[in-house]
GROMACS .gro file of C-alpha atoms in nm:
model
  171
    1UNK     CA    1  -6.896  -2.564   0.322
    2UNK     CA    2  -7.036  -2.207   0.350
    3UNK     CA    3  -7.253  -2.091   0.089
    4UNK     CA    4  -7.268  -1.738   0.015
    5UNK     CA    5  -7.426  -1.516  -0.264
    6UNK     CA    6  -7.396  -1.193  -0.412
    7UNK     CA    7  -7.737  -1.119  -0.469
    8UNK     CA    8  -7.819  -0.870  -0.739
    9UNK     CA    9  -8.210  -0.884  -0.707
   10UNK     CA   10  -8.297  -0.815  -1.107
   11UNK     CA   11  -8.416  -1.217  -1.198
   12UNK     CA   12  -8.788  -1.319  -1.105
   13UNK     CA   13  -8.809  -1.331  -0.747
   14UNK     CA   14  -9.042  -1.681  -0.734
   15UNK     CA   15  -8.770  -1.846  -0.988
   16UNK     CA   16  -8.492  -1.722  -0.769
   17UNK     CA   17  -8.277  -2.044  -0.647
   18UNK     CA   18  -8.072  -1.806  -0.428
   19UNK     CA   19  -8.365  -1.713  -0.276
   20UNK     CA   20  -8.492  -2.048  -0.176
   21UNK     CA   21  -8.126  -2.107  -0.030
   22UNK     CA   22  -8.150  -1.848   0.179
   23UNK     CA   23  -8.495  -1.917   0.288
   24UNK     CA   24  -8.401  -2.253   0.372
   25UNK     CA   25  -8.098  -2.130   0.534
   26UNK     CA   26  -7.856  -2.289   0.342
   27UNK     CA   27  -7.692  -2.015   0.186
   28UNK     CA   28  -7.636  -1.607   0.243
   29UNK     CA   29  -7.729  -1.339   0.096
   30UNK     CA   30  -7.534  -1.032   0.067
   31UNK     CA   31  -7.667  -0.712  -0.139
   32UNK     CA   32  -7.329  -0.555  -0.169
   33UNK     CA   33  -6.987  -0.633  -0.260
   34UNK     CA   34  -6.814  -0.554   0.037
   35UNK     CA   35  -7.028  -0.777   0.241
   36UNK     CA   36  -6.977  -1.039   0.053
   37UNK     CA   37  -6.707  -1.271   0.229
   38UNK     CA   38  -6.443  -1.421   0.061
   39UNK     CA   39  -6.390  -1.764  -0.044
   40UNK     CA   40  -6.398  -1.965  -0.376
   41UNK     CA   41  -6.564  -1.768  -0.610
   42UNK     CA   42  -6.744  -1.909  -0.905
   43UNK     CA   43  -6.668  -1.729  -1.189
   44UNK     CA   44  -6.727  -1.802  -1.551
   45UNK     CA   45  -6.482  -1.572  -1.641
   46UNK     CA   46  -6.225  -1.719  -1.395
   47UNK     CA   47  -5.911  -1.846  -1.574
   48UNK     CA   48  -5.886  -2.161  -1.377
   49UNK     CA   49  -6.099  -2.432  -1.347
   50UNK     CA   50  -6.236  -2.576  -1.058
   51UNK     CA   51  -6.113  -2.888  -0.898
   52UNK     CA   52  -6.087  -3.174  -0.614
   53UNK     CA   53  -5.717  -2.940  -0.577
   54UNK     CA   54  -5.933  -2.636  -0.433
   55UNK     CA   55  -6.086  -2.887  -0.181
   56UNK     CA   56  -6.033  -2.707   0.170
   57UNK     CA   57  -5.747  -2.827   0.386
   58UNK     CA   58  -5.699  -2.837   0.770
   59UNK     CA   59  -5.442  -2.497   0.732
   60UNK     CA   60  -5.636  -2.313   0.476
   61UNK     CA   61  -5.879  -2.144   0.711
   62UNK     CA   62  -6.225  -1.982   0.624
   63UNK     CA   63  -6.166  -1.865   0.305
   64UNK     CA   64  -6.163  -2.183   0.172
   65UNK     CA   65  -6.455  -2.330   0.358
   66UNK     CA   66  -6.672  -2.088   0.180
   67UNK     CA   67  -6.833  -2.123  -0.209
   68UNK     CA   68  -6.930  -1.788  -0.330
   69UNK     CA   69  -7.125  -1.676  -0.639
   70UNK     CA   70  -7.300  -1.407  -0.810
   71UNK     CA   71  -7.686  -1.462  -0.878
   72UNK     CA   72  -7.787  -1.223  -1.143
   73UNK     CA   73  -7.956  -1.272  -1.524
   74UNK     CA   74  -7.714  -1.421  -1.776
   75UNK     CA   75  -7.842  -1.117  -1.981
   76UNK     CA   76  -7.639  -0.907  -1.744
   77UNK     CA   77  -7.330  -1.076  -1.621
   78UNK     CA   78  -7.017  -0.900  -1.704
   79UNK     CA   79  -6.668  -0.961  -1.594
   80UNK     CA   80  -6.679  -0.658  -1.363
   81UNK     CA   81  -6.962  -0.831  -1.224
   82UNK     CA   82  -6.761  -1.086  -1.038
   83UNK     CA   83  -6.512  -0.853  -0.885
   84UNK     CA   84  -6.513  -0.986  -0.542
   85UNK     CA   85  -6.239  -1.124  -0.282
   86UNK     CA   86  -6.151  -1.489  -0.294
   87UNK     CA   87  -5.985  -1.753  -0.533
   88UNK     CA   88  -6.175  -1.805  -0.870
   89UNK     CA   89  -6.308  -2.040  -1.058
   90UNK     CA   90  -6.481  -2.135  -1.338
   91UNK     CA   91  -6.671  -2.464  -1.363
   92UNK     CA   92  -6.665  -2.719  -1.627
   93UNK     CA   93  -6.928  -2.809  -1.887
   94UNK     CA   94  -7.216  -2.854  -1.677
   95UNK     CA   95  -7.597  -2.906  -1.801
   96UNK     CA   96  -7.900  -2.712  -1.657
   97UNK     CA   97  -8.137  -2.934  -1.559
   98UNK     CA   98  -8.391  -2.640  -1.432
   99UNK     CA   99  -8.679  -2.539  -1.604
  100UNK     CA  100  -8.576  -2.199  -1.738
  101UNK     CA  101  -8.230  -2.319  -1.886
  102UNK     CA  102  -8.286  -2.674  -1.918
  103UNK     CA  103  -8.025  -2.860  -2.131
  104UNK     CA  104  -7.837  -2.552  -2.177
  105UNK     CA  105  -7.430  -2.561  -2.118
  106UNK     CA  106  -7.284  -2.349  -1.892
  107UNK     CA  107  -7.631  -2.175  -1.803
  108UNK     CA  108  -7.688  -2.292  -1.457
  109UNK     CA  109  -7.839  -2.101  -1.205
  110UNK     CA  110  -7.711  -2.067  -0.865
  111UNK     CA  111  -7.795  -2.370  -0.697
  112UNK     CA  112  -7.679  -2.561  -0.952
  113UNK     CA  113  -7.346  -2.401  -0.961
  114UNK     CA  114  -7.350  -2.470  -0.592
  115UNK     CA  115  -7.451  -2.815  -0.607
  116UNK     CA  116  -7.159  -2.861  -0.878
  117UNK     CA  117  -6.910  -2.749  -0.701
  118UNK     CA  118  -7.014  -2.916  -0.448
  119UNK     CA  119  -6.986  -3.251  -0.608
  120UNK     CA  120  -6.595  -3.147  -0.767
  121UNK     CA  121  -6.459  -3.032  -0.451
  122UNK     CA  122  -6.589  -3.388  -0.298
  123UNK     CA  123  -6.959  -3.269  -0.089
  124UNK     CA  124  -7.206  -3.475  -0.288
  125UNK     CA  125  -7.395  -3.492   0.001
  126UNK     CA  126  -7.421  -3.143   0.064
  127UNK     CA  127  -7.486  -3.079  -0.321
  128UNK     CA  128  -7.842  -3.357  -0.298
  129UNK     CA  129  -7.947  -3.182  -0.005
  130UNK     CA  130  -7.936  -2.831  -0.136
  131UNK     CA  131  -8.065  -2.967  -0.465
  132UNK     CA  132  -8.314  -3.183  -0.275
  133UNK     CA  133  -8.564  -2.845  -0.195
  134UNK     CA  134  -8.577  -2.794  -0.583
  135UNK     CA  135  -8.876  -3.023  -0.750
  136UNK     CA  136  -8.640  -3.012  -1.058
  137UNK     CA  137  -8.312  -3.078  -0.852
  138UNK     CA  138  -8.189  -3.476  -0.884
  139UNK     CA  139  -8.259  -3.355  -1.300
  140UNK     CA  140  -7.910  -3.174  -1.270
  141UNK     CA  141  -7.752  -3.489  -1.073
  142UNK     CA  142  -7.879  -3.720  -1.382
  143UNK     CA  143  -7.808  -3.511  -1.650
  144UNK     CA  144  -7.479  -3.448  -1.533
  145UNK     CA  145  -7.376  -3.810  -1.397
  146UNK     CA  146  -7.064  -3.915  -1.544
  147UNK     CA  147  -6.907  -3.533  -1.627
  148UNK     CA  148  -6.920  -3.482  -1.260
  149UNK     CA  149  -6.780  -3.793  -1.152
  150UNK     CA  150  -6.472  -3.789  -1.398
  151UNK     CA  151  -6.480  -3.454  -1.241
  152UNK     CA  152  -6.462  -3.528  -0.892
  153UNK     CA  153  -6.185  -3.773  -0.987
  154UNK     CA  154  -5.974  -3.576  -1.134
  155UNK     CA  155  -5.628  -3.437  -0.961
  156UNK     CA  156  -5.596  -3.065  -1.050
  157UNK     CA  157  -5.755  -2.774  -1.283
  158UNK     CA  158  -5.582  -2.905  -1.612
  159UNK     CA  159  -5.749  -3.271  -1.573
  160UNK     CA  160  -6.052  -3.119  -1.574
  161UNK     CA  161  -5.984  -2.907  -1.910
  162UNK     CA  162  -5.890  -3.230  -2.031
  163UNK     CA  163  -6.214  -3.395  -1.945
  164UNK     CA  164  -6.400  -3.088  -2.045
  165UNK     CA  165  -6.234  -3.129  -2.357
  166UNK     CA  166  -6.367  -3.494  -2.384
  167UNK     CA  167  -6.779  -3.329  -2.371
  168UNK     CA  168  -6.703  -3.033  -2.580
  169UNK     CA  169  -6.541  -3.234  -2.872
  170UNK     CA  170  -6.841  -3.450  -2.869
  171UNK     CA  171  -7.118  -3.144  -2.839
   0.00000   0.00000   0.00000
């Protein structure tokens, strides 16, 4: 899959995990809306969760081929924020396992949100390799084992609400 960002620019530049993406070229950056393709977006504010269901088909075409999400500080996202073209998601509890948000819920950088996705829509691969140029990166893989297998297993949005459910209930 493509990776794409909307790159605001206002987080430290050397903690950046966008940055290192597109450095490595495995991702691109785009400094406006309107240049940002479509695809599916990850949004935390997204109604819908993501799921194997969103998984590109043969007939879908691009748009589906591409992940795309907003890197800019937590301090700063708003809904408004995420007002780009696509089909969007949230994602499921999830654990940072990078420095700056480490063990915190829902607080993953970009890279991580990637490699998440990644894993749910059935690229595990792809998600260790991007995660692989990150010293911190198989930390997010082993902190969040079994949520993103059940995950990755499940059939559609409201299975993985359901398994969500299961973590938060337990948190």
């Amino acid at each position: 899959m493509e990776l794409h960002v909307r790159y605001e620019g206002d987080d430290d530049p050397d903690k950046c995990s966008a940055r290192k993406l597109a450095r490595m070229d495995e991702a691109e950056l785009h400094r406006a809306t309107r240049s940002t393709p479509p695809g599916i977006v990850l949004n935390p504010f997204a109604e819908q969760a993501l799921s194997p269901a969103d998984r590109p088909t043969a007939g879908d075409g691009a748009r589906h081929s591409r992940l795309v999400a907003l890197d800019c500080s937590w301090e700063t996202a708003e809904r408004e924020a995420f007002d780009l073209e696509g089909i969007h998601r949230s994602l499921p509890f999830l654990v940072a396992g990078n420095p700056v948000n480490y063990g915190t819920a829902f607080q993953l950088n970009t890279v991580e949100a990637f490699a998440g996705a990644l894993v749910i829509l059935g690229e595990r691969d792809h998600a260790e390799r991007i995660l692989s140029t990150f010293s911190w990166g198989h930390t997010f893989l082993e902190l969040n084992a079994e949520p993103l297998e059940r995950y990755a297993n499940c059939e559609d949005s409201s299975d993985v609400i359901d398994v969500q459910d299961d973590y938060l209930a337990e948190e």
